[in-house]
C-alpha cells in the first residue's frame, strides 16, 4: 500500500518545474541535471496516478490537475516558509514582493504607487513582473521571492485568499491618424487594416470577432505578431495597425486620444484580475496593508 505522503523531494522539484514551466530551467535552479528533474516528476506522477504535465518536443504545460496541485502545494510551503522565518527572526514584516504582469504594472498599478507610498511610508513593495498574462500561470507562494500576486483568471486558485479587482473588456483600437484617414468618407471596415496580435494570446482577435457576431472576419492586410504587450501597444499608437486592447487598462490612452476605437463592440473577457495572497496574510502586516489598499483602489477605479 502506498504511503499517505508523497516524496518530499519530488514535491519541491515539481513546484520549481511548475513555476518555470521547464525541466531545463528547473534543473538549473536546483543545480541538478534535467534527467534528475524528469525522474522526480515521473516518481510523483506514478505516486499520484495522475499526469501533472502535458509534454511535447517543444513545450511543457501543466495539466488541470497539475495546476491545482501546484497552487495547493505552494500554500503549504508558504506556511512553512513564514513559520520558519518567524522562528529564525528573518521575516521583514514591513516588506513584500508582488508578482504580476508587466501589463498591469505599467498601465494601472505603477501610477497609483506614489499615493500608496505617501499613505504607508513604512511599507516596501518589490516587484517580479511577467511578460505574459494568459490566465494560466501557476501561483507559487512557496517561492521566497513572492508574497502576493495579481493574476488574470476566473478565481480558481484553491485555498488562496482572493479579492477580485476588476473585469476586462476587449476592443480593437488604433491611432486616430489611422482611423481618421481622410481618403475614406465613412468608417473603414476592420478588414482594411493591418491586425496586430499578442504572441501569447493568438486567439484574441478570433474571440473578439466571434463575440461581435463576425466569426468569419479576417484582415485583408497583414497579421503582425508582437511578443511584448508594451511594444504592441506602442505599435498601435504609432499607427502600424489595429490592436485588441484591454479597455479597462488602456482607458487613459483613449482619454489622451493616443488611440481611439476602430469598432464599437466591447467583448467582456471570461477572466478578471484578482489579488492573491496566502490565507494567513494577516500574519504579515505588509501584505495586509497592501491588500487593503489595492482592493479600495480597485473599487474606486471601477465605480466611475
mmCIF file of C-alpha atoms in Angstrom:
data_model
loop_
_atom_site.group_PDB
_atom_site.id
_atom_site.type_symbol
_atom_site.label_atom_id
_atom_site.label_comp_id
_atom_site.label_asym_id
_atom_site.label_seq_id
_atom_site.Cartn_x
_atom_site.Cartn_y
_atom_site.Cartn_z
ATOM 1 C CA UNK A 1 0.000 0.000 0.000
ATOM 2 C CA UNK A 2 1.252 3.465 -0.828
ATOM 3 C CA UNK A 3 2.150 5.817 1.996
ATOM 4 C CA UNK A 4 -0.128 8.740 2.715
ATOM 5 C CA UNK A 5 2.563 11.310 1.966
ATOM 6 C CA UNK A 6 4.254 11.808 -1.401
ATOM 7 C CA UNK A 7 8.070 12.066 -1.539
ATOM 8 C CA UNK A 8 9.092 15.500 -0.233
ATOM 9 C CA UNK A 9 11.969 15.997 -2.654
ATOM 10 C CA UNK A 10 9.702 15.240 -5.607
ATOM 11 C CA UNK A 11 7.236 17.863 -4.360
ATOM 12 C CA UNK A 12 9.961 20.509 -4.232
ATOM 13 C CA UNK A 13 11.137 19.624 -7.728
ATOM 14 C CA UNK A 14 7.567 19.713 -9.023
ATOM 15 C CA UNK A 15 6.958 23.175 -7.545
ATOM 16 C CA UNK A 16 10.046 24.586 -9.229
ATOM 17 C CA UNK A 17 9.184 22.899 -12.540
ATOM 18 C CA UNK A 18 5.608 24.208 -12.399
ATOM 19 C CA UNK A 19 6.880 27.714 -11.697
ATOM 20 C CA UNK A 20 9.454 27.716 -14.510
ATOM 21 C CA UNK A 21 7.352 25.630 -16.961
ATOM 22 C CA UNK A 22 10.613 23.967 -17.996
ATOM 23 C CA UNK A 23 12.519 20.912 -16.757
ATOM 24 C CA UNK A 24 15.739 22.505 -18.020
ATOM 25 C CA UNK A 25 15.252 25.755 -16.090
ATOM 26 C CA UNK A 26 14.114 23.800 -13.037
ATOM 27 C CA UNK A 27 17.335 21.780 -13.203
ATOM 28 C CA UNK A 28 19.377 24.988 -13.415
ATOM 29 C CA UNK A 29 17.534 26.446 -10.426
ATOM 30 C CA UNK A 30 18.044 23.292 -8.335
ATOM 31 C CA UNK A 31 21.624 22.626 -9.533
ATOM 32 C CA UNK A 32 20.768 19.127 -10.743
ATOM 33 C CA UNK A 33 20.520 17.512 -14.175
ATOM 34 C CA UNK A 34 17.443 17.702 -16.370
ATOM 35 C CA UNK A 35 17.105 13.924 -16.230
ATOM 36 C CA UNK A 36 17.057 14.103 -12.418
ATOM 37 C CA UNK A 37 14.151 16.568 -12.578
ATOM 38 C CA UNK A 38 12.344 14.328 -15.064
ATOM 39 C CA UNK A 39 12.788 11.277 -12.807
ATOM 40 C CA UNK A 40 11.411 13.118 -9.759
ATOM 41 C CA UNK A 41 8.363 14.299 -11.704
ATOM 42 C CA UNK A 42 7.773 10.787 -13.017
ATOM 43 C CA UNK A 43 8.034 9.397 -9.459
ATOM 44 C CA UNK A 44 5.441 11.890 -8.235
ATOM 45 C CA UNK A 45 3.084 11.215 -11.166
ATOM 46 C CA UNK A 46 3.305 7.467 -10.520
ATOM 47 C CA UNK A 47 2.556 8.026 -6.827
ATOM 48 C CA UNK A 48 -0.482 10.168 -7.635
ATOM 49 C CA UNK A 49 -1.637 8.141 -10.599
ATOM 50 C CA UNK A 50 -2.122 11.402 -12.491
ATOM 51 C CA UNK A 51 -0.201 13.255 -15.201
ATOM 52 C CA UNK A 52 0.971 16.627 -13.920
ATOM 53 C CA UNK A 53 2.400 17.959 -17.196
ATOM 54 C CA UNK A 54 1.484 17.803 -20.867
ATOM 55 C CA UNK A 55 4.700 17.211 -22.813
ATOM 56 C CA UNK A 56 5.705 17.583 -26.439
ATOM 57 C CA UNK A 57 9.001 18.239 -28.204
ATOM 58 C CA UNK A 58 8.977 21.996 -27.655
ATOM 59 C CA UNK A 59 6.530 22.791 -24.836
ATOM 60 C CA UNK A 60 5.763 21.833 -21.259
ATOM 61 C CA UNK A 61 2.375 22.745 -19.799
ATOM 62 C CA UNK A 62 0.644 21.889 -16.536
ATOM 63 C CA UNK A 63 -2.434 19.694 -16.766
ATOM 64 C CA UNK A 64 -5.557 20.855 -14.952
ATOM 65 C CA UNK A 65 -4.697 18.504 -12.059
ATOM 66 C CA UNK A 66 -1.091 19.713 -12.139
ATOM 67 C CA UNK A 67 -2.132 23.364 -11.889
ATOM 68 C CA UNK A 68 -4.481 22.659 -8.961
ATOM 69 C CA UNK A 69 -1.819 20.600 -7.174
ATOM 70 C CA UNK A 70 0.861 23.245 -7.727
ATOM 71 C CA UNK A 71 -1.343 26.024 -6.322
ATOM 72 C CA UNK A 72 -2.298 23.921 -3.281
ATOM 73 C CA UNK A 73 1.297 22.906 -2.551
ATOM 74 C CA UNK A 74 2.506 26.472 -2.806
ATOM 75 C CA UNK A 75 0.274 27.444 0.131
ATOM 76 C CA UNK A 76 1.557 24.555 2.244
ATOM 77 C CA UNK A 77 5.163 25.528 1.618
ATOM 78 C CA UNK A 78 4.290 29.200 2.095
ATOM 79 C CA UNK A 79 3.084 28.432 5.634
ATOM 80 C CA UNK A 80 6.317 26.536 6.241
ATOM 81 C CA UNK A 81 8.377 29.453 4.906
ATOM 82 C CA UNK A 82 6.567 32.044 7.045
ATOM 83 C CA UNK A 83 6.817 29.936 10.219
ATOM 84 C CA UNK A 84 10.497 29.219 9.637
ATOM 85 C CA UNK A 85 11.281 32.888 9.014
ATOM 86 C CA UNK A 86 9.463 33.851 12.205
ATOM 87 C CA UNK A 87 11.397 31.304 14.286
ATOM 88 C CA UNK A 88 14.710 32.424 12.767
ATOM 89 C CA UNK A 89 13.867 36.116 13.047
ATOM 90 C CA UNK A 90 14.261 36.624 9.292
ATOM 91 C CA UNK A 91 10.782 37.858 8.444
ATOM 92 C CA UNK A 92 10.658 41.542 7.463
ATOM 93 C CA UNK A 93 7.111 42.403 8.482
ATOM 94 C CA UNK A 94 7.074 45.690 6.570
ATOM 95 C CA UNK A 95 8.152 44.440 3.135
ATOM 96 C CA UNK A 96 6.517 42.293 0.477
ATOM 97 C CA UNK A 97 7.263 41.104 -3.045
ATOM 98 C CA UNK A 98 4.398 41.277 -5.530
ATOM 99 C CA UNK A 99 4.255 39.121 -8.652
ATOM 100 C CA UNK A 100 2.196 40.489 -11.558
ATOM 101 C CA UNK A 101 2.197 41.013 -15.298
ATOM 102 C CA UNK A 102 4.118 43.862 -16.851
ATOM 103 C CA UNK A 103 0.824 44.940 -18.444
ATOM 104 C CA UNK A 104 -0.936 45.612 -15.140
ATOM 105 C CA UNK A 105 2.155 47.108 -13.557
ATOM 106 C CA UNK A 106 2.819 49.596 -16.345
ATOM 107 C CA UNK A 107 -0.762 50.576 -17.186
ATOM 108 C CA UNK A 108 -2.566 50.539 -13.838
ATOM 109 C CA UNK A 109 -0.576 49.924 -10.672
ATOM 110 C CA UNK A 110 2.594 51.968 -11.066
ATOM 111 C CA UNK A 111 0.790 55.291 -11.481
ATOM 112 C CA UNK A 112 -1.002 54.640 -8.167
ATOM 113 C CA UNK A 113 2.002 53.618 -6.100
ATOM 114 C CA UNK A 114 3.160 57.152 -5.194
ATOM 115 C CA UNK A 115 -0.124 57.561 -3.309
ATOM 116 C CA UNK A 116 0.484 54.250 -1.520
ATOM 117 C CA UNK A 117 3.965 55.461 -0.594
ATOM 118 C CA UNK A 118 2.508 58.643 0.930
ATOM 119 C CA UNK A 119 -0.059 56.724 2.979
ATOM 120 C CA UNK A 120 2.240 53.874 4.047
ATOM 121 C CA UNK A 121 5.872 55.064 4.031
ATOM 122 C CA UNK A 122 6.831 52.225 6.376
ATOM 123 C CA UNK A 123 5.908 49.539 3.798
ATOM 124 C CA UNK A 124 8.247 48.500 0.982
ATOM 125 C CA UNK A 125 6.889 46.794 -2.144
ATOM 126 C CA UNK A 126 9.221 44.975 -4.544
ATOM 127 C CA UNK A 127 8.116 43.541 -7.894
ATOM 128 C CA UNK A 128 8.551 40.463 -10.042
ATOM 129 C CA UNK A 129 6.920 41.036 -13.430
ATOM 130 C CA UNK A 130 5.874 38.508 -16.068
ATOM 131 C CA UNK A 131 5.951 39.330 -19.762
ATOM 132 C CA UNK A 132 2.824 37.214 -20.422
ATOM 133 C CA UNK A 133 -0.649 37.314 -18.941
ATOM 134 C CA UNK A 134 -2.575 34.307 -20.212
ATOM 135 C CA UNK A 135 -4.657 33.405 -17.150
ATOM 136 C CA UNK A 136 -2.880 30.039 -16.851
ATOM 137 C CA UNK A 137 0.212 30.990 -14.849
ATOM 138 C CA UNK A 138 0.617 28.999 -11.599
ATOM 139 C CA UNK A 139 0.768 30.751 -8.239
ATOM 140 C CA UNK A 140 3.662 29.669 -6.034
ATOM 141 C CA UNK A 141 3.808 31.306 -2.613
ATOM 142 C CA UNK A 142 6.443 28.800 -1.552
ATOM 143 C CA UNK A 143 8.879 30.836 -3.647
ATOM 144 C CA UNK A 144 10.825 33.019 -1.257
ATOM 145 C CA UNK A 145 10.659 35.867 -3.792
ATOM 146 C CA UNK A 146 6.850 36.059 -3.865
ATOM 147 C CA UNK A 147 4.440 37.123 -1.101
ATOM 148 C CA UNK A 148 1.373 38.124 -3.134
ATOM 149 C CA UNK A 149 0.257 38.303 -6.756
ATOM 150 C CA UNK A 150 -2.092 39.956 -9.226
ATOM 151 C CA UNK A 151 -3.416 37.390 -11.698
ATOM 152 C CA UNK A 152 -5.790 37.193 -14.625
ATOM 153 C CA UNK A 153 -8.160 34.264 -14.181
ATOM 154 C CA UNK A 154 -11.544 33.007 -13.055
ATOM 155 C CA UNK A 155 -10.988 32.871 -9.301
ATOM 156 C CA UNK A 156 -9.867 29.235 -9.333
ATOM 157 C CA UNK A 157 -6.810 29.366 -7.054
ATOM 158 C CA UNK A 158 -7.766 26.823 -4.445
ATOM 159 C CA UNK A 159 -7.182 27.886 -0.861
ATOM 160 C CA UNK A 160 -5.592 31.264 -1.612
ATOM 161 C CA UNK A 161 -7.110 34.431 -0.217
ATOM 162 C CA UNK A 162 -8.684 36.031 -3.320
ATOM 163 C CA UNK A 163 -10.013 39.542 -3.967
ATOM 164 C CA UNK A 164 -11.489 40.430 -7.344
ATOM 165 C CA UNK A 165 -10.100 43.724 -8.605
ATOM 166 C CA UNK A 166 -11.791 44.439 -11.944
ATOM 167 C CA UNK A 167 -13.154 42.949 -15.167
ATOM 168 C CA UNK A 168 -11.548 43.290 -18.593
ATOM 169 C CA UNK A 169 -13.177 44.359 -21.861
ATOM 170 C CA UNK A 170 -11.508 43.934 -25.252
ATOM 171 C CA UNK A 171 -11.966 46.473 -28.061
ATOM 172 C CA UNK A 172 -9.999 46.983 -31.303
ATOM 173 C CA UNK A 173 -8.253 50.366 -31.189
ATOM 174 C CA UNK A 174 -5.778 52.244 -33.337
ATOM 175 C CA UNK A 175 -4.106 55.621 -33.730
ATOM 176 C CA UNK A 176 -6.501 58.493 -34.579
ATOM 177 C CA UNK A 177 -4.383 59.238 -37.652
ATOM 178 C CA UNK A 178 -5.176 55.739 -38.936
ATOM 179 C CA UNK A 179 -8.889 55.764 -38.081
ATOM 180 C CA UNK A 180 -9.475 59.296 -39.362
ATOM 181 C CA UNK A 181 -7.741 58.775 -42.719
ATOM 182 C CA UNK A 182 -9.309 61.441 -44.947
ATOM 183 C CA UNK A 183 -9.136 59.209 -48.027
ATOM 184 C CA UNK A 184 -12.170 57.352 -46.637
ATOM 185 C CA UNK A 185 -15.515 59.166 -46.444
ATOM 186 C CA UNK A 186 -17.006 56.662 -43.964
ATOM 187 C CA UNK A 187 -15.573 54.388 -41.257
ATOM 188 C CA UNK A 188 -13.112 51.945 -42.776
ATOM 189 C CA UNK A 189 -14.015 48.242 -42.342
ATOM 190 C CA UNK A 190 -11.778 46.406 -39.901
ATOM 191 C CA UNK A 191 -10.514 44.064 -42.569
ATOM 192 C CA UNK A 192 -8.891 47.030 -44.351
ATOM 193 C CA UNK A 193 -6.314 47.473 -41.577
ATOM 194 C CA UNK A 194 -3.245 45.553 -40.502
ATOM 195 C CA UNK A 195 -4.123 43.474 -37.442
ATOM 196 C CA UNK A 196 -1.690 43.497 -34.529
ATOM 197 C CA UNK A 197 -1.511 40.362 -32.369
ATOM 198 C CA UNK A 198 -0.033 39.460 -28.964
ATOM 199 C CA UNK A 199 2.071 36.320 -29.380
ATOM 200 C CA UNK A 200 0.849 34.913 -26.038
ATOM 201 C CA UNK A 201 -2.833 35.477 -26.943
ATOM 202 C CA UNK A 202 -3.021 34.124 -30.504
ATOM 203 C CA UNK A 203 -6.821 33.662 -30.443
ATOM 204 C CA UNK A 204 -7.817 37.075 -29.071
ATOM 205 C CA UNK A 205 -8.839 38.553 -32.445
ATOM 206 C CA UNK A 206 -10.881 35.432 -33.241
ATOM 207 C CA UNK A 207 -12.588 35.577 -29.842
ATOM 208 C CA UNK A 208 -13.469 39.235 -30.310
ATOM 209 C CA UNK A 209 -14.791 38.729 -33.860
ATOM 210 C CA UNK A 210 -16.973 35.825 -32.716
ATOM 211 C CA UNK A 211 -18.294 37.899 -29.813
ATOM 212 C CA UNK A 212 -19.105 40.717 -32.256
ATOM 213 C CA UNK A 213 -21.113 38.344 -34.456
ATOM 214 C CA UNK A 214 -18.479 38.235 -37.207
ATOM 215 C CA UNK A 215 -16.804 34.817 -36.743
ATOM 216 C CA UNK A 216 -15.518 34.744 -40.339
ATOM 217 C CA UNK A 217 -13.875 38.165 -40.170
ATOM 218 C CA UNK A 218 -10.218 38.216 -41.278
ATOM 219 C CA UNK A 219 -7.927 41.044 -42.258
ATOM 220 C CA UNK A 220 -7.170 41.577 -45.955
ATOM 221 C CA UNK A 221 -3.910 43.229 -44.935
ATOM 222 C CA UNK A 222 -1.114 41.937 -42.727
ATOM 223 C CA UNK A 223 -1.224 39.963 -39.478
ATOM 224 C CA UNK A 224 1.655 41.306 -37.379
ATOM 225 C CA UNK A 225 2.604 39.371 -34.225
ATOM 226 C CA UNK A 226 4.417 41.112 -31.361
ATOM 227 C CA UNK A 227 5.861 39.312 -28.343
ATOM 228 C CA UNK A 228 5.555 42.170 -25.854
ATOM 229 C CA UNK A 229 2.406 43.982 -24.704
ATOM 230 C CA UNK A 230 4.155 47.337 -24.377
ATOM 231 C CA UNK A 231 5.628 47.048 -27.882
ATOM 232 C CA UNK A 232 2.268 46.012 -29.337
ATOM 233 C CA UNK A 233 0.555 48.961 -27.667
ATOM 234 C CA UNK A 234 3.184 51.371 -28.946
ATOM 235 C CA UNK A 235 2.804 49.921 -32.449
ATOM 236 C CA UNK A 236 -0.922 50.728 -32.285
ATOM 237 C CA UNK A 237 -0.193 54.248 -31.014
ATOM 238 C CA UNK A 238 2.273 54.776 -33.863
ATOM 239 C CA UNK A 239 -0.284 53.740 -36.482
ATOM 240 C CA UNK A 240 1.033 50.329 -37.558
ATOM 241 C CA UNK A 241 -2.384 48.698 -37.291
ATOM 242 C CA UNK A 242 -5.379 47.839 -35.119
ATOM 243 C CA UNK A 243 -4.850 46.114 -31.765
ATOM 244 C CA UNK A 244 -7.461 44.447 -29.491
ATOM 245 C CA UNK A 245 -6.770 46.434 -26.337
ATOM 246 C CA UNK A 246 -7.762 45.663 -22.754
ATOM 247 C CA UNK A 247 -10.006 48.681 -22.378
ATOM 248 C CA UNK A 248 -10.008 48.715 -18.601
ATOM 249 C CA UNK A 249 -6.231 49.063 -18.578
ATOM 250 C CA UNK A 250 -5.972 51.387 -21.569
ATOM 251 C CA UNK A 251 -8.685 53.947 -20.843
ATOM 252 C CA UNK A 252 -6.017 56.581 -20.242
ATOM 253 C CA UNK A 253 -4.783 56.110 -23.821
ATOM 254 C CA UNK A 254 -8.250 56.851 -25.163
ATOM 255 C CA UNK A 255 -8.714 59.788 -22.808
ATOM 256 C CA UNK A 256 -5.469 61.286 -24.168
ATOM 257 C CA UNK A 257 -6.507 60.419 -27.771
ATOM 258 C CA UNK A 258 -3.370 58.386 -28.298
ATOM 259 C CA UNK A 259 -5.693 55.673 -29.627
ATOM 260 C CA UNK A 260 -9.377 55.517 -30.473
ATOM 261 C CA UNK A 261 -11.874 52.696 -31.085
ATOM 262 C CA UNK A 262 -11.836 51.083 -34.525
ATOM 263 C CA UNK A 263 -15.142 49.340 -33.734
ATOM 264 C CA UNK A 264 -17.842 49.949 -31.124
ATOM 265 C CA UNK A 265 -18.139 46.369 -29.834
ATOM 266 C CA UNK A 266 -16.567 45.576 -26.457
ATOM 267 C CA UNK A 267 -16.072 41.931 -25.524
ATOM 268 C CA UNK A 268 -16.080 41.090 -21.825
ATOM 269 C CA UNK A 269 -13.377 38.527 -21.134
ATOM 270 C CA UNK A 270 -14.234 35.432 -19.145
ATOM 271 C CA UNK A 271 -11.232 36.190 -16.913
ATOM 272 C CA UNK A 272 -10.861 39.089 -14.496
ATOM 273 C CA UNK A 273 -7.946 40.450 -12.477
ATOM 274 C CA UNK A 274 -7.568 39.264 -8.878
ATOM 275 C CA UNK A 275 -5.287 39.969 -5.954
ATOM 276 C CA UNK A 276 -3.992 36.730 -4.408
ATOM 277 C CA UNK A 277 -2.095 36.012 -1.224
ATOM 278 C CA UNK A 278 -1.746 33.204 1.327
ATOM 279 C CA UNK A 279 -4.839 32.766 3.535
ATOM 280 C CA UNK A 280 -2.813 33.626 6.627
ATOM 281 C CA UNK A 281 -1.792 37.003 5.205
ATOM 282 C CA UNK A 282 -2.806 38.789 8.408
ATOM 283 C CA UNK A 283 0.392 37.380 9.949
ATOM 284 C CA UNK A 284 2.444 39.713 7.770
ATOM 285 C CA UNK A 285 1.438 43.382 8.189
ATOM 286 C CA UNK A 286 2.899 44.443 4.833
ATOM 287 C CA UNK A 287 0.651 42.035 2.908
ATOM 288 C CA UNK A 288 -2.444 43.078 4.853
ATOM 289 C CA UNK A 289 -1.664 46.775 4.375
ATOM 290 C CA UNK A 290 -1.155 46.394 0.650
ATOM 291 C CA UNK A 291 -4.182 44.122 0.241
ATOM 292 C CA UNK A 292 -6.497 46.608 1.993
ATOM 293 C CA UNK A 293 -5.135 49.476 -0.112
ATOM 294 C CA UNK A 294 -5.298 47.797 -3.532
ATOM 295 C CA UNK A 295 -8.842 46.483 -3.004
ATOM 296 C CA UNK A 296 -10.005 50.027 -2.207
ATOM 297 C CA UNK A 297 -8.103 51.398 -5.216
ATOM 298 C CA UNK A 298 -9.799 48.863 -7.480
ATOM 299 C CA UNK A 299 -13.239 49.728 -6.094
ATOM 300 C CA UNK A 300 -12.656 53.435 -6.755
ATOM 301 C CA UNK A 301 -11.275 52.660 -10.230
ATOM 302 C CA UNK A 302 -14.280 50.539 -11.244
ATOM 303 C CA UNK A 303 -17.034 52.826 -9.905
ATOM 304 C CA UNK A 304 -16.718 55.628 -12.490
#
